[in-house]
Short mmCIF file of C-alpha atoms in Angstrom, two decimals:
data_model
loop_
_atom_site.label_atom_id
_atom_site.label_comp_id
_atom_site.label_asym_id
_atom_site.label_seq_id
_atom_site.Cartn_x
_atom_site.Cartn_y
_atom_site.Cartn_z
CA MET A 1 82.44 59.83 76.74
CA SER A 2 85.50 62.03 76.71
CA SER A 3 86.20 64.56 79.41
CA ALA A 4 88.70 67.28 80.15
CA ARG A 5 90.71 64.70 82.07
CA THR A 6 90.84 62.07 79.35
CA LEU A 7 92.85 61.98 76.15
CA HIS A 8 91.82 59.25 73.72
CA THR A 9 94.79 58.07 71.68
CA ARG A 10 95.11 54.50 70.55
CA ALA A 11 96.79 52.62 67.76
CA GLY A 12 97.68 49.10 66.78
CA SER A 13 99.46 47.25 64.02
CA ALA A 14 100.10 43.63 63.10
CA VAL A 15 102.28 41.72 60.65
CA ARG A 16 102.67 38.09 59.64
CA LEU A 17 106.26 36.83 59.84
CA ALA A 18 108.00 33.77 58.43
CA ALA A 19 109.51 32.97 61.83
CA PRO A 20 108.45 30.73 64.73
CA ALA A 21 106.36 32.40 67.41
CA GLY A 22 108.83 31.31 70.09
CA VAL A 23 111.74 32.98 68.29
CA VAL A 24 109.90 36.29 67.93
CA TYR A 25 108.70 36.23 71.53
CA GLY A 26 112.28 35.55 72.61
CA LEU A 27 113.44 38.59 70.64
CA LEU A 28 110.91 40.75 72.48
CA ALA A 29 111.69 39.25 75.89
CA ASP A 30 115.50 39.05 75.78
CA VAL A 31 116.79 42.54 76.55
CA GLY A 32 120.38 41.44 76.01
CA CYS A 33 119.94 41.17 72.23
CA TRP A 34 118.24 44.53 71.69
CA PRO A 35 121.30 46.75 71.03
CA VAL A 36 122.45 44.46 68.22
CA LEU A 37 119.20 43.15 66.73
CA LEU A 38 116.99 46.22 67.19
CA GLU A 39 118.54 49.21 65.46
CA PRO A 40 117.03 52.00 67.60
CA CYS A 41 118.18 50.62 70.96
CA LEU A 42 121.43 52.17 72.18
CA ALA A 43 121.64 50.18 75.42
CA ALA A 44 119.37 48.25 77.75
CA GLU A 45 119.90 46.94 81.27
CA ARG A 46 117.78 44.92 83.65
CA LEU A 47 117.62 46.80 86.97
CA ASP A 48 115.35 44.44 88.88
CA VAL A 49 113.46 41.18 88.50
CA PHE A 50 110.18 40.29 90.14
CA PRO A 51 107.75 37.39 89.70
CA GLY A 52 106.45 37.54 86.15
CA GLY A 53 108.41 40.57 85.04
CA ASP A 54 111.29 42.98 85.36
CA LEU A 55 112.34 46.62 85.47
CA LEU A 56 114.55 47.91 82.67
CA GLN A 57 116.52 51.02 81.93
CA VAL A 58 116.71 51.66 78.21
CA TRP A 59 118.48 54.30 76.14
CA GLU A 60 117.35 55.02 72.60
CA LEU A 61 117.37 57.48 69.77
CA ALA A 62 113.96 59.11 69.70
CA ARG A 63 113.31 61.70 66.99
CA GLY A 64 117.02 62.42 66.74
CA ARG A 65 117.40 62.75 70.51
CA VAL A 66 119.03 60.48 73.07
CA ARG A 67 116.38 59.46 75.58
CA ALA A 68 116.39 57.21 78.64
CA TRP A 69 113.37 55.29 79.89
CA ARG A 70 112.34 53.15 82.82
CA VAL A 71 110.28 50.26 81.56
CA THR A 72 108.27 47.91 83.75
CA ARG A 73 107.45 44.69 81.93
CA ARG A 74 105.22 41.71 82.58
CA LEU A 75 106.16 38.62 80.59
CA ASP A 76 103.83 35.74 79.78
CA PRO A 77 105.82 33.11 77.83
CA VAL A 78 102.86 30.73 77.67
CA ARG A 79 100.55 33.21 75.94
CA ARG A 80 103.57 34.98 74.38
CA VAL A 81 102.49 38.39 75.60
CA VAL A 82 104.74 41.23 76.78
CA GLU A 83 103.06 44.12 78.61
CA CYS A 84 105.11 47.25 79.21
CA GLU A 85 104.74 50.55 80.97
CA ARG A 86 107.31 53.14 79.99
CA ARG A 87 108.08 56.49 81.58
CA PRO A 88 111.01 58.91 81.30
CA ASP A 89 114.01 58.02 83.45
CA PRO A 90 114.82 60.58 86.19
CA ALA A 91 118.26 60.97 84.58
CA ASP A 92 116.87 61.21 81.03
CA PRO A 93 119.45 63.23 79.07
CA ASP A 94 116.87 64.24 76.40
CA VAL A 95 119.59 65.74 74.22
CA ALA A 96 119.51 66.36 70.47
CA LEU A 97 122.39 64.87 68.54
CA PRO A 98 124.46 67.33 66.55
CA ALA A 99 125.81 66.59 63.10
CA ALA A 100 128.87 64.38 63.37
CA PRO A 101 131.99 66.52 63.73
CA GLY A 102 133.78 66.93 60.42
CA VAL A 103 131.82 64.24 58.60
CA CYS A 104 129.55 66.44 56.53
CA ALA A 105 132.53 68.52 55.43
CA THR A 106 134.47 65.52 54.10
CA PRO A 107 133.72 62.78 51.58
CA GLY A 108 132.00 59.75 52.98
CA PRO A 109 128.84 58.96 54.93
CA ALA A 110 127.32 61.52 57.27
CA LEU A 111 126.35 60.39 60.73
CA THR A 112 122.60 60.32 60.35
CA PRO A 113 120.96 58.25 63.10
CA PRO A 114 118.03 56.13 61.95
CA ALA A 115 114.66 57.70 62.49
CA PRO A 116 113.26 56.60 65.84
CA SER A 117 110.88 53.72 66.09
CA ASP A 118 109.98 52.43 69.48
CA ALA A 119 110.07 48.80 68.61
CA LEU A 120 110.35 46.63 71.65
CA ALA A 121 108.04 47.04 74.47
CA SER A 122 109.95 50.12 75.27
CA PRO A 123 112.73 51.64 73.38
CA LEU A 124 113.69 50.22 70.13
CA ARG A 125 114.18 52.58 67.38
CA GLY A 126 113.36 51.26 64.01
CA ALA A 127 115.34 51.83 60.89
CA PRO A 128 114.15 53.80 57.94
CA PRO A 129 111.53 56.45 58.46
CA ALA A 130 109.98 55.64 61.78
CA ARG A 131 109.10 57.22 65.06
CA VAL A 132 108.76 56.52 68.72
CA SER A 133 105.44 56.07 70.43
CA ASP A 134 103.01 53.49 71.72
CA ALA A 135 99.70 51.98 70.84
CA VAL A 136 96.63 51.83 72.94
CA PRO A 137 94.84 48.83 74.29
CA ASP A 138 91.14 49.41 74.57
CA ARG A 139 91.04 52.07 77.22
CA ALA A 140 91.62 55.78 77.43
CA VAL A 141 94.72 57.42 78.86
CA ARG A 142 94.29 59.78 81.75
CA ALA A 143 95.52 63.33 81.35
CA GLU A 144 97.82 62.95 84.37
CA GLU A 145 99.50 59.93 82.77
CA TYR A 146 99.79 61.70 79.46
CA ALA A 147 101.44 64.70 81.07
CA ALA A 148 103.87 62.40 82.91
CA GLY A 149 104.86 60.71 79.66
CA VAL A 150 103.52 57.28 80.63
CA VAL A 151 103.20 54.96 77.65
CA ARG A 152 101.71 51.47 77.74
CA SER A 153 102.41 48.77 75.17
CA VAL A 154 101.18 45.23 74.64
CA TRP A 155 102.98 42.87 72.28
CA ARG A 156 101.21 39.63 71.31
CA VAL A 157 102.78 36.84 69.28
CA THR A 158 100.47 34.10 67.95
CA GLU A 159 101.27 31.05 65.85
CA ALA A 160 100.16 31.16 62.21
CA GLY A 161 101.34 27.81 60.94
CA PRO A 162 104.72 26.02 60.84
CA ASP A 163 107.52 28.52 61.35
CA ALA A 164 105.12 31.44 61.01
CA CYS A 165 103.45 33.84 63.41
CA VAL A 166 101.53 37.09 63.69
CA VAL A 167 103.00 39.90 65.78
CA ARG A 168 100.65 42.57 67.04
CA LEU A 169 101.43 45.73 68.96
CA GLU A 170 98.85 47.85 70.77
CA ARG A 171 99.95 51.04 72.42
CA SER A 172 98.39 53.78 74.52
CA GLY A 173 99.74 57.22 75.20
CA ALA A 174 101.36 59.85 73.05
CA GLU A 175 104.24 62.28 73.12
CA CYS A 176 102.65 65.26 71.36
CA VAL A 177 99.90 67.74 72.15
CA GLY A 178 96.75 67.71 70.05
CA ARG A 179 94.43 64.78 69.67
CA GLY A 180 94.55 64.70 65.84
CA ARG A 181 98.32 64.92 65.66
CA CYS A 182 98.73 62.31 68.40
CA ALA A 183 96.50 59.81 66.63
CA THR A 184 98.32 60.22 63.32
CA ALA A 185 101.79 60.05 64.87
CA LEU A 186 100.79 57.11 67.02
CA ARG A 187 99.62 55.05 64.06
CA ARG A 188 102.80 55.79 62.15
CA GLU A 189 105.02 55.01 65.12
CA VAL A 190 103.29 51.75 65.95
CA ARG A 191 103.65 50.55 62.37
CA ALA A 192 107.33 51.49 62.45
CA ALA A 193 107.84 49.58 65.71
CA VAL A 194 106.32 46.44 64.25
CA ARG A 195 108.46 46.78 61.12
CA THR A 196 111.56 47.02 63.31
CA VAL A 197 110.83 43.66 64.92
CA ALA A 198 109.96 42.17 61.54
CA ARG A 199 113.30 43.26 60.09
CA ALA A 200 115.17 41.75 63.02
CA ALA A 201 113.29 38.44 62.82
CA VAL A 202 113.53 37.92 59.08
CA SER A 203 117.03 36.39 59.29
CA TRP A 204 116.32 34.22 62.34
CA GLU A 205 117.43 31.00 60.60
CA ARG A 206 120.90 32.47 60.03
CA TRP A 207 121.47 34.19 63.38
CA ASP A 208 124.08 31.56 64.29
CA GLU A 209 126.03 32.50 61.16
CA LEU A 210 125.46 36.24 61.17
CA LEU A 211 125.82 37.13 64.86
CA VAL A 212 129.35 37.54 66.16
CA GLY A 213 130.03 38.45 69.79
CA TRP A 214 133.08 38.36 71.99
CA GLU A 215 134.61 39.73 75.17
CA GLU A 216 138.20 40.38 76.15
CA GLY A 217 139.92 42.36 78.86
CA VAL A 218 143.06 43.25 80.77
CA VAL A 219 143.91 43.39 84.48
CA LEU A 220 144.89 46.92 85.44
CA GLY A 221 148.04 47.54 87.41
CA GLY A 222 147.13 51.09 88.35
CA PRO A 223 144.25 53.48 88.98
CA PRO A 224 141.14 52.31 87.10
CA GLU A 225 140.02 55.89 86.55
CA VAL A 226 143.04 56.40 84.29
CA ALA A 227 141.99 53.44 82.15
CA TYR A 228 138.43 54.76 82.05
CA GLN A 229 139.70 58.10 80.78
CA VAL A 230 141.39 56.33 77.87
CA VAL A 231 138.22 54.60 76.66
CA ALA A 232 135.99 57.62 77.35
CA GLU A 233 138.21 60.04 75.40
CA ALA A 234 138.09 58.39 71.99
CA GLY A 235 139.15 61.60 70.29
CA ALA A 236 142.72 61.04 71.51
CA TRP A 237 143.07 57.50 70.10
CA PRO A 238 144.77 58.38 66.78
CA ASP A 239 147.71 59.89 68.69
CA ALA A 240 148.39 56.67 70.61
CA VAL A 241 146.65 53.76 68.85
CA SER A 242 148.28 52.59 65.62
CA GLY A 243 145.13 51.35 63.90
CA ALA A 244 143.10 54.50 64.57
CA VAL A 245 143.34 56.76 61.51
CA ARG A 246 140.93 59.47 62.66
CA ALA A 247 138.64 60.14 65.62
CA GLU A 248 136.45 63.17 66.17
CA VAL A 249 134.09 63.46 69.10
CA ALA A 250 131.39 65.96 70.05
CA GLU A 251 129.73 65.93 73.48
CA PRO A 252 126.38 67.75 73.30
CA ALA A 253 125.69 66.91 76.94
CA THR A 254 127.70 65.40 79.78
CA GLY A 255 128.08 61.70 79.15
CA VAL A 256 126.55 61.76 75.65
CA GLN A 257 129.01 61.63 72.76
CA VAL A 258 128.77 61.53 68.99
CA ALA A 259 131.96 60.04 67.55
CA VAL A 260 133.34 59.39 64.09
CA THR A 261 136.28 56.98 64.01
CA GLU A 262 138.26 55.50 61.13
CA TRP A 263 140.17 52.24 61.49
CA ALA A 264 142.77 50.82 59.11
CA GLY A 265 142.80 47.23 57.87
CA ARG A 266 139.19 46.84 56.75
CA PRO A 267 138.43 43.24 55.71
CA GLY A 268 138.29 42.55 52.01
CA ASP A 269 140.44 45.37 50.68
CA GLY A 270 142.59 46.50 53.62
CA GLY A 271 141.19 50.02 53.41
CA VAL A 272 139.81 52.31 56.10
CA GLY A 273 136.51 51.54 57.83
CA VAL A 274 134.38 54.46 59.04
CA PHE A 275 132.18 54.21 62.12
CA GLY A 276 129.71 56.82 63.33
CA SER A 277 128.75 56.09 66.93
CA VAL A 278 126.56 57.31 69.73
CA ARG A 279 128.41 56.76 73.02
CA LEU A 280 127.07 56.96 76.57
CA ALA A 281 129.74 57.47 79.23
CA PHE A 282 128.91 56.64 82.86
CA ALA A 283 131.91 57.83 84.84
CA GLY A 284 130.46 56.84 88.20
CA ALA A 285 129.92 53.27 87.05
CA GLY A 286 133.16 53.08 85.07
CA ARG A 287 131.32 52.17 81.88
CA VAL A 288 131.00 53.37 78.30
CA VAL A 289 128.39 51.89 75.95
CA GLU A 290 128.23 52.61 72.25
CA LYS A 291 126.11 51.92 69.20
CA ASP A 292 127.39 52.34 65.66
CA VAL A 293 124.70 54.02 63.57
CA VAL A 294 127.09 54.35 60.61
CA ARG A 295 129.10 51.23 59.77
CA PRO A 296 131.27 49.84 56.98
CA ALA A 297 129.40 47.86 54.33
CA GLY A 298 128.86 44.29 55.43
CA LEU A 299 127.93 45.13 59.02
CA ALA A 300 124.18 45.26 59.57
CA ALA A 301 124.61 46.26 63.22
CA SER A 302 127.39 46.86 65.72
CA ALA A 303 127.29 47.68 69.43
CA GLY A 304 129.67 47.40 72.36
CA SER A 305 130.75 48.48 75.82
CA TRP A 306 133.84 49.16 77.94
CA SER A 307 133.48 48.29 81.64
CA LEU A 308 135.63 48.40 84.77
CA VAL A 309 134.95 45.12 86.57
CA PRO A 310 136.39 44.30 90.02
CA ASP A 311 137.62 40.73 90.45
CA ALA A 312 140.02 38.72 92.61
CA ALA A 313 143.03 39.94 90.65
CA GLY A 314 142.08 43.60 91.04
CA THR A 315 140.17 45.60 88.45
CA ARG A 316 139.72 44.44 84.88
CA LEU A 317 138.87 46.61 81.90
CA VAL A 318 136.51 44.50 79.82
CA ARG A 319 135.55 45.10 76.22
CA TRP A 320 132.37 43.53 74.84
CA ARG A 321 131.30 43.81 71.23
CA GLY A 322 128.38 42.37 69.27
CA VAL A 323 128.11 42.45 65.47
CA LEU A 324 125.42 41.39 63.02
CA LEU A 325 126.69 40.71 59.50
CA ASP A 326 124.73 41.72 56.42
CA PRO A 327 125.08 38.65 54.18
CA ASP A 328 123.99 40.40 50.99
CA ALA A 329 126.45 43.26 51.41
CA VAL A 330 129.23 40.89 52.49
CA LEU A 331 128.91 38.77 49.36
CA ARG A 332 128.85 41.85 47.13
CA GLN A 333 132.10 43.19 48.54
CA PRO A 334 135.15 42.86 46.26
CA ARG A 335 138.08 40.94 47.64
CA ALA A 336 141.22 42.94 46.92
CA ALA A 337 144.14 41.15 45.29
CA ALA A 338 146.52 42.74 47.76
CA ASP A 339 149.02 39.90 47.72
CA ALA A 340 149.26 39.95 43.95
CA ALA A 341 150.08 43.65 44.04
CA GLY A 342 152.60 43.28 46.85
CA ALA A 343 150.44 45.23 49.27
CA GLY A 344 150.26 44.28 52.94
CA PRO A 345 147.00 43.23 54.63
CA SER A 346 146.43 46.71 56.11
CA GLN A 347 147.32 48.69 52.99
CA GLU A 348 145.13 49.96 50.19
CA PRO A 349 145.71 47.83 47.05
CA SER A 350 147.34 49.69 44.19
CA VAL A 351 145.36 50.97 41.22
CA ASP A 352 147.03 48.30 39.08
CA ALA A 353 145.94 45.59 41.49
CA ARG A 354 142.34 46.83 41.42
CA ALA A 355 142.38 47.00 37.63
CA ALA A 356 143.76 43.47 37.40
CA GLU A 357 140.82 42.13 39.40
CA LEU A 358 138.06 41.03 37.08
CA GLY A 359 135.33 39.64 39.22
CA PRO A 360 137.18 38.53 42.38
CA PRO A 361 135.77 35.46 44.08
CA GLU A 362 133.31 35.88 46.90
CA ALA A 363 134.54 35.01 50.37
CA PRO A 364 132.56 32.39 52.31
CA LEU A 365 130.55 33.86 55.15
CA ALA A 366 132.60 31.96 57.73
CA VAL A 367 135.75 33.60 56.38
CA VAL A 368 134.17 37.03 56.57
CA ARG A 369 133.09 36.36 60.16
CA ASP A 370 136.67 35.55 61.11
CA GLU A 371 138.05 38.57 59.27
CA VAL A 372 135.57 40.99 60.84
CA ARG A 373 136.23 39.65 64.31
CA SER A 374 139.99 39.75 63.79
CA TRP A 375 139.86 43.34 62.53
CA LEU A 376 137.63 44.73 65.27
CA SER A 377 139.27 42.65 68.00
CA ARG A 378 142.68 43.93 66.98
CA ALA A 379 141.46 47.51 67.28
CA ASP A 380 139.91 46.79 70.69
CA ARG A 381 143.07 45.14 71.96
CA GLU A 382 145.12 48.18 70.99
CA VAL A 383 142.84 50.40 73.08
CA LEU A 384 142.93 47.91 75.96
CA ALA A 385 146.72 47.83 75.81
CA LEU A 386 146.89 51.62 75.87
CA ALA A 387 144.56 51.79 78.88
CA GLU A 388 146.58 49.10 80.69
CA TRP A 389 149.86 50.91 79.99
CA ARG A 390 148.54 54.32 81.02
CA ALA A 391 147.13 52.99 84.30
CA GLY A 392 150.33 51.12 85.08
CA SER A 393 152.53 54.08 84.19
CA VAL A 394 150.98 56.11 87.01
CA LEU A 395 152.43 53.72 89.61
CA ARG A 396 155.73 53.49 87.76
CA HIS A 397 156.10 57.25 87.87
CA VAL A 398 155.17 57.35 91.55
CA GLY A 399 157.67 54.60 92.32
#
């Protein structure tokens, strides 16, 4: 039945979840939640909407590389089915990430992006060992489509009792040469994709508690390109932003950055929080998006963006950030007795203060939410203030 023009690769995987079918379908359908809830997704945008579906542009980490895809989706909320066709974006950077600058040479976590796992109809990298690929329906993939990198996916969510469902992914197409290798990789990648969605859905009952998102911005009184330069050049922040302890940035390709930043005032003990981020800078659009693949304990996920937005008052620089708390890690974190030791909120407690703490009380989750938001928002506002001042100073100098 096979021919020189046909490559048979197909795979599928299913899992039963303790979550309502509508919640899981919503996770698959709502592209806005992917960067925070689905670890492998760096960024996702809806480019167009048509009856019954949409066109997306998605950036992800695939096998340690930053990739961009165009994904055409058809959504059926009644049957809870999402059909996707994915192909490389014309502007696909396809760049391998280098080791984070300076991280491996110093104590602390190395910036090791999670192994790819194409979880959501298109790009959603998984978490632990996973990979990117798709599973096949019940038809062969033509050689022309294979060569063009076309991948088709079908997600199906079916009820399996009260607050339970079965999620199944079928995918066709492969990203390697060799039928045997493709079949093996495809099976592994499809299983990883399903696990990614399962991990995201497991805490669905606590999303209201664990998800924290906010937006803030400033109106610029000068050239917006100056403000954009401030947010795009994170490596210069420690010289001008008080809370930034360290920032090192590598740019393996134009617009693709790997950054390691350290921020003072970490919640709980007032220490330094380390973030390892993949950043995508779009100078033409005045936008920088970022995903933290290394985060301080207590943060299960963190993503954000900086955008120049025209409005009636002129041009605003807007910062958006979304965070998912890890409740287990949060409740295990020691609460430093900084006040007892005379240390300020942004200082490391003394050795005596740490020794005096015998089993500090756990902070309620609501308190941790407020502390995390206050810490990260303070850092964001400092960068916004710097961008506002730099843009305004251009006109002051001209005047």
